Amino acid sequence: ASLEEMAWCTSNPPRRWLSYYAKRVRAKNATYRRTVPRYARVERSAPAGVSAALEWSAEAKRKFDESLDVSLSLNVDPRKPLQQVRTSVALPHGGRSPRIAVFVDDSTLEDARVSLAGPSVVVGGTDLIEEIASTGKIDFEFVTASEGILPVMQKKLGKVLGPRGLMPGKKLPHSVGSSVAALADNLKKLAKAPILLKTEPRFGLLHAPVGRVSLGYDKLMENLRELLIALQAAKPEKAPKGRLITGASISSTMGPGIRIDPATLDPNSSRFLRDVVTASDDAAVAKTAVH
């Protein structure tokens, strides 16, 4: 084609092209009108209070029940073993019963099946290990095992459970028990669907779900409170002095991230989960900063 013909095609595109791009523009404008007014009050330059941020994030009007997640920047260096953060917390409002697998020695298998039986609990020994090793099928979310069967699991299921973070061990909370009674205690804790709080390998970043938007403001605030208290209790002894949380944001599944003032996320602060700041609060914050 000549240059004149190419120029004419550029300035006069086919009608089907115009129809395609018109639909894209209309869809984009509809999304803008539906989404932007919800976050018109959010100022990206300054962090918001935790109550306001949680309320704005929970105002989502989607066709599905969105999840509310919090992202935290911690004052630790996970590359140093004594500054790693790893703990678990059971949120008071979860609303789900997870499926749990219990691995025990064959000598105590019958006793364990009677004592640990439940609608969402699978109890097995070497037979369950062989089944998972041959099929590779995993239909459970949490694992707890007796100490005697751990070597067999590590040998046959290490490559299956390890990459999924389900291999029992000292680092995985409530995953090892010395007796059937200890396994029953682990089951009670795992039945609450605890959330694993763990920093990223190279950076002090931590991401955790707070709950579904349908729970409502009050229940989401209670979940966030329990999460922050558990995180503060797991602060490493060798962590730098000062606040553990240096930055934070909260967002729904398809919503923008809303920055939160980290001072309102410190359980040791008088501003914990508070938006309104008084003169006494400012004095307390200044005193904390000095020390």
PDB file of C-alpha atoms in Angstrom:
ATOM      1  CA  ALA A   1       0.000   0.000   0.000  1.00  0.00           C
ATOM      2  CA  SER A   2       1.124   3.539  -0.744  1.00  0.00           C
ATOM      3  CA  LEU A   3       1.760   6.140   1.921  1.00  0.00           C
ATOM      4  CA  GLU A   4      -1.443   7.950   0.933  1.00  0.00           C
ATOM      5  CA  GLU A   5      -3.516   4.795   1.413  1.00  0.00           C
ATOM      6  CA  MET A   6      -1.900   4.087   4.795  1.00  0.00           C
ATOM      7  CA  ALA A   7      -2.559   7.649   5.939  1.00  0.00           C
ATOM      8  CA  TRP A   8      -6.213   7.380   4.834  1.00  0.00           C
ATOM      9  CA  CYS A   9      -6.678   4.098   6.775  1.00  0.00           C
ATOM     10  CA  THR A  10      -5.190   5.685   9.890  1.00  0.00           C
ATOM     11  CA  SER A  11      -7.470   8.709   9.790  1.00  0.00           C
ATOM     12  CA  ASN A  12     -10.546   6.654   8.747  1.00  0.00           C
ATOM     13  CA  PRO A  13     -10.535   3.398  10.748  1.00  0.00           C
ATOM     14  CA  PRO A  14     -13.142   0.720  10.002  1.00  0.00           C
ATOM     15  CA  ARG A  15     -16.482   1.063  11.765  1.00  0.00           C
ATOM     16  CA  ARG A  16     -15.925  -2.183  13.690  1.00  0.00           C
ATOM     17  CA  TRP A  17     -12.835  -0.654  15.277  1.00  0.00           C
ATOM     18  CA  LEU A  18     -14.834   2.344  16.448  1.00  0.00           C
ATOM     19  CA  SER A  19     -17.503   0.060  17.911  1.00  0.00           C
ATOM     20  CA  TYR A  20     -14.874  -1.961  19.801  1.00  0.00           C
ATOM     21  CA  TYR A  21     -13.139   1.062  21.314  1.00  0.00           C
ATOM     22  CA  ALA A  22     -16.467   2.751  22.111  1.00  0.00           C
ATOM     23  CA  LYS A  23     -17.479  -0.291  24.185  1.00  0.00           C
ATOM     24  CA  ARG A  24     -14.139  -0.213  26.006  1.00  0.00           C
ATOM     25  CA  VAL A  25     -14.518   3.485  26.816  1.00  0.00           C
ATOM     26  CA  ARG A  26     -18.101   3.041  28.022  1.00  0.00           C
ATOM     27  CA  ALA A  27     -17.096   0.122  30.261  1.00  0.00           C
ATOM     28  CA  LYS A  28     -14.174   2.072  31.676  1.00  0.00           C
ATOM     29  CA  ASN A  29     -16.346   5.109  32.393  1.00  0.00           C
ATOM     30  CA  ALA A  30     -18.939   2.920  34.120  1.00  0.00           C
ATOM     31  CA  THR A  31     -16.265   1.410  36.343  1.00  0.00           C
ATOM     32  CA  TYR A  32     -14.961   4.881  37.137  1.00  0.00           C
ATOM     33  CA  ARG A  33     -18.400   6.180  38.102  1.00  0.00           C
ATOM     34  CA  ARG A  34     -19.019   3.116  40.268  1.00  0.00           C
ATOM     35  CA  THR A  35     -15.660   3.098  42.048  1.00  0.00           C
ATOM     36  CA  VAL A  36     -14.260   6.612  42.360  1.00  0.00           C
ATOM     37  CA  PRO A  37     -17.014   8.186  44.515  1.00  0.00           C
ATOM     38  CA  ARG A  38     -16.369   5.554  47.196  1.00  0.00           C
ATOM     39  CA  TYR A  39     -12.787   6.690  47.608  1.00  0.00           C
ATOM     40  CA  ALA A  40     -13.203  10.401  46.940  1.00  0.00           C
ATOM     41  CA  ARG A  41     -12.618  11.056  50.657  1.00  0.00           C
ATOM     42  CA  VAL A  42      -9.338   9.176  50.685  1.00  0.00           C
ATOM     43  CA  GLU A  43      -6.277  11.398  50.631  1.00  0.00           C
ATOM     44  CA  ARG A  44      -3.308   9.481  49.295  1.00  0.00           C
ATOM     45  CA  SER A  45      -0.824  12.075  50.592  1.00  0.00           C
ATOM     46  CA  ALA A  46      -1.656  11.606  54.301  1.00  0.00           C
ATOM     47  CA  PRO A  47      -2.367   8.331  56.131  1.00  0.00           C
ATOM     48  CA  ALA A  48      -5.880   7.893  57.486  1.00  0.00           C
ATOM     49  CA  GLY A  49      -7.004   6.704  60.876  1.00  0.00           C
ATOM     50  CA  VAL A  50      -7.565   2.984  61.214  1.00  0.00           C
ATOM     51  CA  SER A  51     -11.324   3.344  61.849  1.00  0.00           C
ATOM     52  CA  ALA A  52     -11.873   5.523  58.793  1.00  0.00           C
ATOM     53  CA  ALA A  53      -9.679   3.310  56.595  1.00  0.00           C
ATOM     54  CA  LEU A  54     -11.512   0.182  57.699  1.00  0.00           C
ATOM     55  CA  GLU A  55     -14.883   1.804  57.114  1.00  0.00           C
ATOM     56  CA  TRP A  56     -13.936   3.047  53.644  1.00  0.00           C
ATOM     57  CA  SER A  57     -12.521  -0.335  52.626  1.00  0.00           C
ATOM     58  CA  ALA A  58     -15.641  -2.156  53.845  1.00  0.00           C
ATOM     59  CA  GLU A  59     -17.917  -0.001  51.658  1.00  0.00           C
ATOM     60  CA  ALA A  60     -17.268  -2.201  48.620  1.00  0.00           C
ATOM     61  CA  LYS A  61     -20.286  -2.913  46.393  1.00  0.00           C
ATOM     62  CA  ARG A  62     -19.160  -5.925  44.413  1.00  0.00           C
ATOM     63  CA  LYS A  63     -21.021  -8.959  43.159  1.00  0.00           C
ATOM     64  CA  PHE A  64     -19.011 -11.211  45.494  1.00  0.00           C
ATOM     65  CA  ASP A  65     -17.931 -11.099  49.114  1.00  0.00           C
ATOM     66  CA  GLU A  66     -14.554  -9.373  49.059  1.00  0.00           C
ATOM     67  CA  SER A  67     -11.742 -10.121  51.465  1.00  0.00           C
ATOM     68  CA  LEU A  68     -10.187  -7.360  53.526  1.00  0.00           C
ATOM     69  CA  ASP A  69      -6.395  -7.580  53.783  1.00  0.00           C
ATOM     70  CA  VAL A  70      -3.834  -5.589  55.730  1.00  0.00           C
ATOM     71  CA  SER A  71      -0.223  -5.034  54.623  1.00  0.00           C
ATOM     72  CA  LEU A  72       2.329  -4.113  57.275  1.00  0.00           C
ATOM     73  CA  SER A  73       5.910  -2.886  57.075  1.00  0.00           C
ATOM     74  CA  LEU A  74       7.795  -4.111  60.155  1.00  0.00           C
ATOM     75  CA  ASN A  75      10.927  -2.711  61.742  1.00  0.00           C
ATOM     76  CA  VAL A  76      12.832  -6.016  61.430  1.00  0.00           C
ATOM     77  CA  ASP A  77      15.366  -7.617  59.108  1.00  0.00           C
ATOM     78  CA  PRO A  78      14.122 -11.153  58.291  1.00  0.00           C
ATOM     79  CA  ARG A  79      17.512 -12.070  56.820  1.00  0.00           C
ATOM     80  CA  LYS A  80      18.763 -12.225  60.423  1.00  0.00           C
ATOM     81  CA  PRO A  81      17.444 -15.361  62.189  1.00  0.00           C
ATOM     82  CA  LEU A  82      16.843 -13.559  65.498  1.00  0.00           C
ATOM     83  CA  GLN A  83      14.656 -10.911  63.831  1.00  0.00           C
ATOM     84  CA  GLN A  84      12.241 -13.182  61.992  1.00  0.00           C
ATOM     85  CA  VAL A  85       8.536 -12.903  62.828  1.00  0.00           C
ATOM     86  CA  ARG A  86       6.532 -16.112  62.688  1.00  0.00           C
ATOM     87  CA  THR A  87       3.396 -16.750  64.708  1.00  0.00           C
ATOM     88  CA  SER A  88      -0.274 -17.640  64.296  1.00  0.00           C
ATOM     89  CA  VAL A  89      -3.505 -16.074  65.490  1.00  0.00           C
ATOM     90  CA  ALA A  90      -7.088 -17.354  65.549  1.00  0.00           C
ATOM     91  CA  LEU A  91      -9.439 -14.531  64.633  1.00  0.00           C
ATOM     92  CA  PRO A  92     -12.615 -14.361  66.734  1.00  0.00           C
ATOM     93  CA  HIS A  93     -14.827 -14.011  63.670  1.00  0.00           C
ATOM     94  CA  GLY A  94     -13.947 -16.358  60.814  1.00  0.00           C
ATOM     95  CA  GLY A  95     -17.061 -18.320  60.036  1.00  0.00           C
ATOM     96  CA  ARG A  96     -15.487 -21.428  58.518  1.00  0.00           C
ATOM     97  CA  SER A  97     -14.476 -24.904  59.705  1.00  0.00           C
ATOM     98  CA  PRO A  98     -11.215 -26.050  58.073  1.00  0.00           C
ATOM     99  CA  ARG A  99     -10.389 -29.624  57.125  1.00  0.00           C
ATOM    100  CA  ILE A 100      -7.581 -31.059  59.257  1.00  0.00           C
ATOM    101  CA  ALA A 101      -5.416 -34.150  58.742  1.00  0.00           C
ATOM    102  CA  VAL A 102      -4.005 -36.022  61.752  1.00  0.00           C
ATOM    103  CA  PHE A 103      -1.094 -38.438  61.291  1.00  0.00           C
ATOM    104  CA  VAL A 104      -0.364 -40.887  64.125  1.00  0.00           C
ATOM    105  CA  ASP A 105       1.618 -44.066  64.689  1.00  0.00           C
ATOM    106  CA  ASP A 106      -0.076 -47.291  63.653  1.00  0.00           C
ATOM    107  CA  SER A 107       0.118 -48.496  67.270  1.00  0.00           C
ATOM    108  CA  THR A 108      -2.181 -45.676  68.447  1.00  0.00           C
ATOM    109  CA  LEU A 109      -4.248 -45.372  65.265  1.00  0.00           C
ATOM    110  CA  GLU A 110      -7.434 -47.001  66.587  1.00  0.00           C
ATOM    111  CA  ASP A 111      -7.372 -44.953  69.797  1.00  0.00           C
ATOM    112  CA  ALA A 112      -6.798 -41.764  67.813  1.00  0.00           C
ATOM    113  CA  ARG A 113      -9.698 -42.475  65.447  1.00  0.00           C
ATOM    114  CA  VAL A 114     -12.045 -42.812  68.407  1.00  0.00           C
ATOM    115  CA  SER A 115     -10.747 -39.788  70.307  1.00  0.00           C
ATOM    116  CA  LEU A 116     -10.146 -37.400  67.407  1.00  0.00           C
ATOM    117  CA  ALA A 117     -13.071 -38.247  65.124  1.00  0.00           C
ATOM    118  CA  GLY A 118     -14.886 -35.278  63.620  1.00  0.00           C
ATOM    119  CA  PRO A 119     -16.783 -34.161  60.505  1.00  0.00           C
ATOM    120  CA  SER A 120     -13.799 -32.226  59.129  1.00  0.00           C
ATOM    121  CA  VAL A 121     -10.978 -34.359  60.577  1.00  0.00           C
ATOM    122  CA  VAL A 122      -9.082 -37.094  58.735  1.00  0.00           C
ATOM    123  CA  VAL A 123      -7.092 -39.476  60.940  1.00  0.00           C
ATOM    124  CA  GLY A 124      -4.581 -41.876  59.435  1.00  0.00           C
ATOM    125  CA  GLY A 125      -1.213 -43.518  59.736  1.00  0.00           C
ATOM    126  CA  THR A 126       1.130 -45.040  57.189  1.00  0.00           C
ATOM    127  CA  ASP A 127      -1.870 -45.916  54.986  1.00  0.00           C
ATOM    128  CA  LEU A 128      -2.768 -42.225  54.643  1.00  0.00           C
ATOM    129  CA  ILE A 129       0.861 -41.375  53.961  1.00  0.00           C
ATOM    130  CA  GLU A 130       1.070 -43.954  51.158  1.00  0.00           C
ATOM    131  CA  GLU A 131      -2.193 -42.699  49.655  1.00  0.00           C
ATOM    132  CA  ILE A 132      -1.039 -39.071  49.541  1.00  0.00           C
ATOM    133  CA  ALA A 133       2.411 -40.048  48.242  1.00  0.00           C
ATOM    134  CA  SER A 134       0.920 -42.061  45.370  1.00  0.00           C
ATOM    135  CA  THR A 135      -1.904 -39.701  44.344  1.00  0.00           C
ATOM    136  CA  GLY A 136      -0.498 -36.337  45.434  1.00  0.00           C
ATOM    137  CA  LYS A 137      -4.035 -35.287  46.397  1.00  0.00           C
ATOM    138  CA  ILE A 138      -4.330 -32.903  49.350  1.00  0.00           C
ATOM    139  CA  ASP A 139      -7.840 -32.037  50.540  1.00  0.00           C
ATOM    140  CA  PHE A 140      -6.972 -30.538  53.932  1.00  0.00           C
ATOM    141  CA  GLU A 141      -5.809 -27.118  55.119  1.00  0.00           C
ATOM    142  CA  PHE A 142      -3.971 -27.952  58.357  1.00  0.00           C
ATOM    143  CA  VAL A 143      -1.833 -30.865  59.540  1.00  0.00           C
ATOM    144  CA  THR A 144      -0.899 -32.166  62.977  1.00  0.00           C
ATOM    145  CA  ALA A 145       1.134 -35.308  63.635  1.00  0.00           C
ATOM    146  CA  SER A 146       2.650 -37.363  66.428  1.00  0.00           C
ATOM    147  CA  GLU A 147       6.397 -37.211  66.973  1.00  0.00           C
ATOM    148  CA  GLY A 148       6.925 -40.895  66.140  1.00  0.00           C
ATOM    149  CA  ILE A 149       5.586 -40.656  62.587  1.00  0.00           C
ATOM    150  CA  LEU A 150       7.470 -37.497  61.619  1.00  0.00           C
ATOM    151  CA  PRO A 151      10.517 -39.313  60.096  1.00  0.00           C
ATOM    152  CA  VAL A 152       8.228 -41.326  57.784  1.00  0.00           C
ATOM    153  CA  MET A 153       6.357 -38.173  56.743  1.00  0.00           C
ATOM    154  CA  GLN A 154       9.553 -36.256  56.049  1.00  0.00           C
ATOM    155  CA  LYS A 155      10.851 -39.096  53.884  1.00  0.00           C
ATOM    156  CA  LYS A 156       7.708 -39.746  51.808  1.00  0.00           C
ATOM    157  CA  LEU A 157       5.719 -36.487  51.968  1.00  0.00           C
ATOM    158  CA  GLY A 158       8.446 -33.874  52.236  1.00  0.00           C
ATOM    159  CA  LYS A 159       8.211 -32.887  48.562  1.00  0.00           C
ATOM    160  CA  VAL A 160       4.409 -32.880  48.671  1.00  0.00           C
ATOM    161  CA  LEU A 161       3.655 -31.040  51.906  1.00  0.00           C
ATOM    162  CA  GLY A 162       6.807 -28.923  52.130  1.00  0.00           C
ATOM    163  CA  PRO A 163       6.126 -26.505  49.237  1.00  0.00           C
ATOM    164  CA  ARG A 164       2.584 -25.952  50.553  1.00  0.00           C
ATOM    165  CA  GLY A 165       3.752 -25.091  54.058  1.00  0.00           C
ATOM    166  CA  LEU A 166       1.979 -28.107  55.571  1.00  0.00           C
ATOM    167  CA  MET A 167       4.943 -30.169  56.731  1.00  0.00           C
ATOM    168  CA  PRO A 168       4.730 -30.580  60.536  1.00  0.00           C
ATOM    169  CA  GLY A 169       7.654 -29.233  62.507  1.00  0.00           C
ATOM    170  CA  LYS A 170       8.725 -26.893  65.276  1.00  0.00           C
ATOM    171  CA  LYS A 171       8.263 -23.791  63.103  1.00  0.00           C
ATOM    172  CA  LEU A 172       4.660 -24.663  62.210  1.00  0.00           C
ATOM    173  CA  PRO A 173       2.390 -23.871  65.183  1.00  0.00           C
ATOM    174  CA  HIS A 174       0.209 -26.668  66.636  1.00  0.00           C
ATOM    175  CA  SER A 175       1.575 -29.227  64.171  1.00  0.00           C
ATOM    176  CA  VAL A 176       3.332 -31.725  66.463  1.00  0.00           C
ATOM    177  CA  GLY A 177       2.062 -33.617  69.509  1.00  0.00           C
ATOM    178  CA  SER A 178       3.689 -36.171  71.786  1.00  0.00           C
ATOM    179  CA  SER A 179       0.456 -38.006  72.644  1.00  0.00           C
ATOM    180  CA  VAL A 180      -3.172 -38.353  71.578  1.00  0.00           C
ATOM    181  CA  ALA A 181      -4.177 -35.801  74.217  1.00  0.00           C
ATOM    182  CA  ALA A 182      -1.679 -33.307  72.817  1.00  0.00           C
ATOM    183  CA  LEU A 183      -3.035 -33.903  69.311  1.00  0.00           C
ATOM    184  CA  ALA A 184      -6.573 -33.283  70.600  1.00  0.00           C
ATOM    185  CA  ASP A 185      -5.392 -29.946  72.017  1.00  0.00           C
ATOM    186  CA  ASN A 186      -3.840 -29.084  68.642  1.00  0.00           C
ATOM    187  CA  LEU A 187      -7.131 -29.933  66.939  1.00  0.00           C
ATOM    188  CA  LYS A 188      -9.043 -27.480  69.125  1.00  0.00           C
ATOM    189  CA  LYS A 189      -6.645 -24.694  68.175  1.00  0.00           C
ATOM    190  CA  LEU A 190      -6.548 -25.578  64.474  1.00  0.00           C
ATOM    191  CA  ALA A 191     -10.351 -25.797  64.319  1.00  0.00           C
ATOM    192  CA  LYS A 192     -10.416 -22.009  64.777  1.00  0.00           C
ATOM    193  CA  ALA A 193      -8.579 -21.680  61.424  1.00  0.00           C
ATOM    194  CA  PRO A 194      -5.540 -19.758  62.710  1.00  0.00           C
ATOM    195  CA  ILE A 195      -3.795 -17.377  60.332  1.00  0.00           C
ATOM    196  CA  LEU A 196      -0.040 -17.710  59.906  1.00  0.00           C
ATOM    197  CA  LEU A 197       1.740 -14.375  60.352  1.00  0.00           C
ATOM    198  CA  LYS A 198       5.116 -14.502  58.650  1.00  0.00           C
ATOM    199  CA  THR A 199       7.382 -11.861  57.166  1.00  0.00           C
ATOM    200  CA  GLU A 200       8.703 -12.127  53.643  1.00  0.00           C
ATOM    201  CA  PRO A 201      12.137 -13.776  53.317  1.00  0.00           C
ATOM    202  CA  ARG A 202      14.108 -10.644  52.374  1.00  0.00           C
ATOM    203  CA  PHE A 203      11.998  -7.726  53.539  1.00  0.00           C
ATOM    204  CA  GLY A 204      10.072  -6.907  56.689  1.00  0.00           C
ATOM    205  CA  LEU A 205       6.705  -7.037  54.939  1.00  0.00           C
ATOM    206  CA  LEU A 206       3.729  -8.969  56.248  1.00  0.00           C
ATOM    207  CA  HIS A 207       0.352  -9.553  54.589  1.00  0.00           C
ATOM    208  CA  ALA A 208      -2.632 -10.982  56.449  1.00  0.00           C
ATOM    209  CA  PRO A 209      -6.395 -11.261  55.887  1.00  0.00           C
ATOM    210  CA  VAL A 210      -8.691  -9.533  58.363  1.00  0.00           C
ATOM    211  CA  GLY A 211     -11.952 -11.105  57.208  1.00  0.00           C
ATOM    212  CA  ARG A 212     -14.749 -10.844  54.679  1.00  0.00           C
ATOM    213  CA  VAL A 213     -16.455  -7.523  54.083  1.00  0.00           C
ATOM    214  CA  SER A 214     -19.807  -9.118  54.940  1.00  0.00           C
ATOM    215  CA  LEU A 215     -18.719  -9.489  58.580  1.00  0.00           C
ATOM    216  CA  GLY A 216     -19.339  -5.805  59.185  1.00  0.00           C
ATOM    217  CA  TYR A 217     -17.332  -3.018  60.758  1.00  0.00           C
ATOM    218  CA  ASP A 218     -17.463  -4.188  64.401  1.00  0.00           C
ATOM    219  CA  LYS A 219     -16.364  -7.772  63.740  1.00  0.00           C
ATOM    220  CA  LEU A 220     -13.623  -6.670  61.349  1.00  0.00           C
ATOM    221  CA  MET A 221     -12.311  -4.272  63.996  1.00  0.00           C
ATOM    222  CA  GLU A 222     -12.224  -7.096  66.574  1.00  0.00           C
ATOM    223  CA  ASN A 223     -10.318  -9.305  64.127  1.00  0.00           C
ATOM    224  CA  LEU A 224      -7.826  -6.538  63.458  1.00  0.00           C
ATOM    225  CA  ARG A 225      -7.349  -5.959  67.186  1.00  0.00           C
ATOM    226  CA  GLU A 226      -6.559  -9.646  67.842  1.00  0.00           C
ATOM    227  CA  LEU A 227      -4.181  -9.756  64.880  1.00  0.00           C
ATOM    228  CA  LEU A 228      -2.198  -6.721  66.043  1.00  0.00           C
ATOM    229  CA  ILE A 229      -1.984  -7.924  69.660  1.00  0.00           C
ATOM    230  CA  ALA A 230      -0.671 -11.326  68.535  1.00  0.00           C
ATOM    231  CA  LEU A 231       1.849  -9.658  66.230  1.00  0.00           C
ATOM    232  CA  GLN A 232       3.113  -7.393  69.009  1.00  0.00           C
ATOM    233  CA  ALA A 233       3.474 -10.398  71.343  1.00  0.00           C
ATOM    234  CA  ALA A 234       5.638 -12.134  68.701  1.00  0.00           C
ATOM    235  CA  LYS A 235       8.048  -9.196  68.376  1.00  0.00           C
ATOM    236  CA  PRO A 236      11.614 -10.614  68.285  1.00  0.00           C
ATOM    237  CA  GLU A 237      13.861  -9.775  71.212  1.00  0.00           C
ATOM    238  CA  LYS A 238      16.644  -8.665  68.863  1.00  0.00           C
ATOM    239  CA  ALA A 239      14.374  -6.340  66.879  1.00  0.00           C
ATOM    240  CA  PRO A 240      15.434  -2.669  66.747  1.00  0.00           C
ATOM    241  CA  LYS A 241      14.034  -0.403  69.431  1.00  0.00           C
ATOM    242  CA  GLY A 242      10.896   1.588  68.701  1.00  0.00           C
ATOM    243  CA  ARG A 243       7.612   0.654  67.152  1.00  0.00           C
ATOM    244  CA  LEU A 244       7.335  -2.694  65.413  1.00  0.00           C
ATOM    245  CA  ILE A 245       5.016  -1.389  62.664  1.00  0.00           C
ATOM    246  CA  THR A 246       6.452   1.447  60.599  1.00  0.00           C
ATOM    247  CA  GLY A 247       3.912   1.501  57.768  1.00  0.00           C
ATOM    248  CA  ALA A 248       0.536  -0.017  56.975  1.00  0.00           C
ATOM    249  CA  SER A 249      -2.263  -0.078  54.434  1.00  0.00           C
ATOM    250  CA  ILE A 250      -5.596  -1.839  54.152  1.00  0.00           C
ATOM    251  CA  SER A 251      -7.518  -2.804  51.032  1.00  0.00           C
ATOM    252  CA  SER A 252     -10.343  -4.964  49.797  1.00  0.00           C
ATOM    253  CA  THR A 253      -9.890  -7.563  47.048  1.00  0.00           C
ATOM    254  CA  MET A 254     -10.572  -5.135  44.182  1.00  0.00           C
ATOM    255  CA  GLY A 255     -10.204  -1.849  46.060  1.00  0.00           C
ATOM    256  CA  PRO A 256      -7.271   0.560  46.313  1.00  0.00           C
ATOM    257  CA  GLY A 257      -4.866   0.470  49.223  1.00  0.00           C
ATOM    258  CA  ILE A 258      -5.607   3.007  51.951  1.00  0.00           C
ATOM    259  CA  ARG A 259      -2.652   4.085  54.066  1.00  0.00           C
ATOM    260  CA  ILE A 260      -3.046   3.862  57.840  1.00  0.00           C
ATOM    261  CA  ASP A 261      -1.221   5.857  60.486  1.00  0.00           C
ATOM    262  CA  PRO A 262       1.129   3.240  62.083  1.00  0.00           C
ATOM    263  CA  ALA A 263       0.785   4.952  65.477  1.00  0.00           C
ATOM    264  CA  THR A 264      -2.811   3.716  65.656  1.00  0.00           C
ATOM    265  CA  LEU A 265      -1.695   0.086  65.192  1.00  0.00           C
ATOM    266  CA  ASP A 266       0.621  -0.135  68.208  1.00  0.00           C
ATOM    267  CA  PRO A 267      -1.061  -1.980  71.139  1.00  0.00           C
ATOM    268  CA  ASN A 268       1.300  -0.196  73.556  1.00  0.00           C
ATOM    269  CA  SER A 269       0.216   3.234  72.374  1.00  0.00           C
ATOM    270  CA  SER A 270      -2.614   5.325  73.810  1.00  0.00           C
ATOM    271  CA  ARG A 271      -3.778   5.852  70.213  1.00  0.00           C
ATOM    272  CA  PHE A 272      -4.305   2.136  69.560  1.00  0.00           C
ATOM    273  CA  LEU A 273      -7.169   1.790  67.051  1.00  0.00           C
ATOM    274  CA  ARG A 274      -8.195   5.393  67.639  1.00  0.00           C
ATOM    275  CA  ASP A 275      -8.637   8.177  65.097  1.00  0.00           C
ATOM    276  CA  VAL A 276      -9.294  11.125  67.406  1.00  0.00           C
ATOM    277  CA  VAL A 277      -6.052  12.508  68.826  1.00  0.00           C
ATOM    278  CA  THR A 278      -5.970  14.602  71.993  1.00  0.00           C
ATOM    279  CA  ALA A 279      -3.224  16.691  73.561  1.00  0.00           C
ATOM    280  CA  SER A 280      -2.425  13.942  76.072  1.00  0.00           C
ATOM    281  CA  ASP A 281      -2.040  11.483  73.194  1.00  0.00           C
ATOM    282  CA  ASP A 282       0.444  13.781  71.469  1.00  0.00           C
ATOM    283  CA  ALA A 283       2.454  14.050  74.689  1.00  0.00           C
ATOM    284  CA  ALA A 284       2.490  10.270  75.085  1.00  0.00           C
ATOM    285  CA  VAL A 285       3.616   9.800  71.480  1.00  0.00           C
ATOM    286  CA  ALA A 286       6.400  12.374  71.895  1.00  0.00           C
ATOM    287  CA  LYS A 287       7.573  10.639  75.075  1.00  0.00           C
ATOM    288  CA  THR A 288       7.634   7.283  73.302  1.00  0.00           C
ATOM    289  CA  ALA A 289       9.623   8.742  70.408  1.00  0.00           C
ATOM    290  CA  VAL A 290      12.232  10.161  72.788  1.00  0.00           C
ATOM    291  CA  HIS A 291      12.746   6.833  74.563  1.00  0.00           C
TER     292      HIS A 291
END
